[in-house]
GROMACS .gro file of C-alpha atoms in nm:
model
  144
    1MET     CA    1  10.689   9.205   8.852
    2ARG     CA    2  10.436   9.333   8.641
    3VAL     CA    3  10.054   9.278   8.572
    4GLU     CA    4   9.823   9.376   8.295
    5GLY     CA    5   9.496   9.494   8.362
    6ASN     CA    6   9.167   9.607   8.196
    7ASN     CA    7   9.249   9.970   8.237
    8GLY     CA    8   9.615   9.992   8.303
    9GLN     CA    9   9.953   9.800   8.380
   10VAL     CA   10  10.103   9.783   8.738
   11GLU     CA   11  10.468   9.733   8.786
   12PHE     CA   12  10.641   9.692   9.118
   13ASP     CA   13  11.008   9.693   9.177
   14GLY     CA   14  11.025   9.641   9.566
   15THR     CA   15  11.018  10.005   9.628
   16THR     CA   16  10.780  10.187   9.391
   17ILE     CA   17  10.431  10.081   9.228
   18SER     CA   18  10.415  10.239   8.872
   19ILE     CA   19  10.062  10.232   8.720
   20THR     CA   20  10.077  10.314   8.330
   21ARG     CA   21   9.772  10.351   8.131
   22ASP     CA   22   9.747  10.401   7.751
   23GLY     CA   23   9.442  10.508   7.544
   24MET     CA   24   9.142  10.730   7.572
   25LYS     CA   25   9.114  10.721   7.956
   26ALA     CA   26   9.511  10.798   7.982
   27LYS     CA   27   9.430  11.089   7.773
   28LEU     CA   28   9.175  11.223   7.987
   29LEU     CA   29   9.379  11.185   8.280
   30ASN     CA   30   9.737  11.289   8.161
   31ARG     CA   31   9.590  11.609   7.982
   32GLY     CA   32   9.587  11.472   7.587
   33THR     CA   33   9.924  11.281   7.595
   34GLY     CA   34   9.803  10.927   7.581
   35VAL     CA   35  10.011  10.797   7.872
   36ALA     CA   36   9.936  10.856   8.248
   37ASP     CA   37  10.204  10.748   8.487
   38THR     CA   38  10.113  10.705   8.851
   39ARG     CA   39  10.420  10.647   9.070
   40ILE     CA   40  10.353  10.523   9.456
   41PRO     CA   41  10.677  10.513   9.644
   42ILE     CA   42  10.603  10.210   9.919
   43ALA     CA   43  10.686  10.464  10.197
   44SER     CA   44  10.363  10.678  10.114
   45LEU     CA   45  10.132  10.382  10.078
   46THR     CA   46   9.855  10.356  10.336
   47ALA     CA   47   9.655  10.056  10.227
   48VAL     CA   48   9.624   9.808   9.939
   49ASN     CA   49   9.260   9.755   9.881
   50PHE     CA   50   9.191   9.436   9.672
   51LYS     CA   51   8.873   9.268   9.554
   52ALA     CA   52   8.882   8.941   9.375
   53ALA     CA   53   8.721   8.918   9.013
   54SER     CA   54   8.393   8.682   8.998
   55LEU     CA   55   8.272   8.530   8.706
   56THR     CA   56   8.052   8.837   8.616
   57LYS     CA   57   8.247   9.109   8.742
   58PRO     CA   58   8.636   9.246   8.729
   59GLY     CA   59   8.803   9.258   9.043
   60TRP     CA   60   9.029   9.572   9.127
   61ILE     CA   61   9.325   9.656   9.306
   62GLU     CA   62   9.356   9.992   9.478
   63PHE     CA   63   9.679  10.181   9.605
   64ALA     CA   64   9.587  10.427   9.878
   65VAL     CA   65   9.790  10.723   9.971
   66PRO     CA   66   9.737  11.025  10.212
   67GLY     CA   67   9.536  11.307  10.060
   68THR     CA   68   9.418  11.128   9.706
   69SER     CA   69   9.122  10.946   9.589
   70GLY     CA   70   9.176  10.588   9.471
   71ALA     CA   71   9.058  10.701   9.110
   72ASN     CA   72   9.416  10.706   8.974
   73GLY     CA   73   9.552  10.440   9.182
   74THR     CA   74   9.284  10.156   9.082
   75VAL     CA   75   9.357   9.896   8.824
   76TYR     CA   76   9.079   9.660   8.709
   77PHE     CA   77   9.141   9.316   8.604
   78GLU     CA   78   8.932   8.996   8.469
   79ARG     CA   79   8.905   8.640   8.660
   80LYS     CA   80   9.176   8.487   8.476
   81MET     CA   81   9.425   8.762   8.600
   82SER     CA   82   9.322   8.721   8.971
   83SER     CA   83   9.633   8.518   9.062
   84GLN     CA   84   9.864   8.739   8.940
   85PHE     CA   85   9.705   9.051   9.082
   86GLU     CA   86   9.674   8.864   9.403
   87ALA     CA   87  10.063   8.755   9.414
   88LEU     CA   88  10.131   9.146   9.345
   89ARG     CA   89   9.923   9.247   9.635
   90LEU     CA   90  10.104   8.997   9.844
   91ALA     CA   91  10.451   9.112   9.740
   92ILE     CA   92  10.359   9.479   9.810
   93GLU     CA   93  10.213   9.438  10.138
   94GLU     CA   94  10.520   9.249  10.254
   95SER     CA   95  10.743   9.503  10.118
   96ALA     CA   96  10.531   9.776  10.295
   97ARG     CA   97  10.557   9.567  10.622
   98ASN     CA   98  10.936   9.491  10.597
   99GLN     CA   99  10.997   9.890  10.549
  100ARG     CA  100  10.771   9.965  10.835
  101SER     CA  101  10.972   9.716  11.065
  102SER     CA  102  11.286   9.848  10.916
  103GLN     CA  103  11.218  10.190  11.036
  104THR     CA  104  11.056  10.103  11.378
  105ALA     CA  105  11.380   9.910  11.433
  106THR     CA  106  11.609  10.188  11.307
  107SER     CA  107  11.447  10.480  11.465
  108PRO     CA  108  11.546  10.620  11.812
  109PRO     CA  109  11.295  10.571  12.090
  110GLN     CA  110  11.078  10.904  12.087
  111THR     CA  111  11.131  11.065  12.440
  112ASP     CA  112  10.964  11.397  12.602
  113VAL     CA  113  11.252  11.605  12.563
  114VAL     CA  114  11.102  11.932  12.700
  115GLY     CA  115  10.957  11.727  12.989
  116GLN     CA  116  11.286  11.609  13.093
  117LEU     CA  117  11.472  11.916  13.045
  118THR     CA  118  11.200  12.072  13.288
  119GLN     CA  119  11.285  11.782  13.548
  120LEU     CA  120  11.623  11.850  13.495
  121ALA     CA  121  11.575  12.251  13.547
  122LYS     CA  122  11.378  12.160  13.869
  123LEU     CA  123  11.639  11.937  14.018
  124ARG     CA  124  11.924  12.184  13.954
  125ASP     CA  125  11.696  12.482  14.113
  126SER     CA  126  11.647  12.241  14.400
  127GLY     CA  127  12.024  12.198  14.432
  128VAL     CA  128  12.025  11.813  14.334
  129LEU     CA  129  12.244  11.897  14.042
  130THR     CA  130  12.513  12.148  13.997
  131GLU     CA  131  12.503  12.380  13.693
  132ALA     CA  132  12.777  12.186  13.546
  133GLU     CA  133  12.588  11.857  13.598
  134PHE     CA  134  12.263  12.032  13.461
  135GLU     CA  135  12.442  12.137  13.138
  136ALA     CA  136  12.599  11.784  13.082
  137GLN     CA  137  12.265  11.616  13.104
  138LYS     CA  138  12.090  11.901  12.870
  139SER     CA  139  12.358  11.850  12.606
  140ARG     CA  140  12.305  11.488  12.618
  141LEU     CA  141  11.939  11.506  12.554
  142LEU     CA  142  11.970  11.773  12.288
  143GLY     CA  143  12.231  11.549  12.097
  144ALA     CA  144  12.504  11.812  12.120
   0.00000   0.00000   0.00000
């Protein structure tokens, strides 16, 4: 999906947002080369901020990632482009949501390994577990 805005074009391929800018502002952003590209992997996206255009003011879409300001990730658009930018926003948010769901589903549950090892050591020290049972459980917890 590719959408043209006032100060750049946004392309989204399902995994990466690419912002391309041409002209004087691009020269300033990219040290004189004339084209400034920003690539944002969906995995690093923390927010999509969106303001619809009005009759008198342009709208904007901004892609937030940790450790940056929105200046390079903001694209402005006129009212006639609002529906295309809204569709872009929805597609990006859906993809980000699906990626988070997939990561959550495939990630093993977080456990307190140190706490469990401490508990096993106490059971071993008190005689409830043998040394062999303790080592077997320790190996299981550590994934060995």
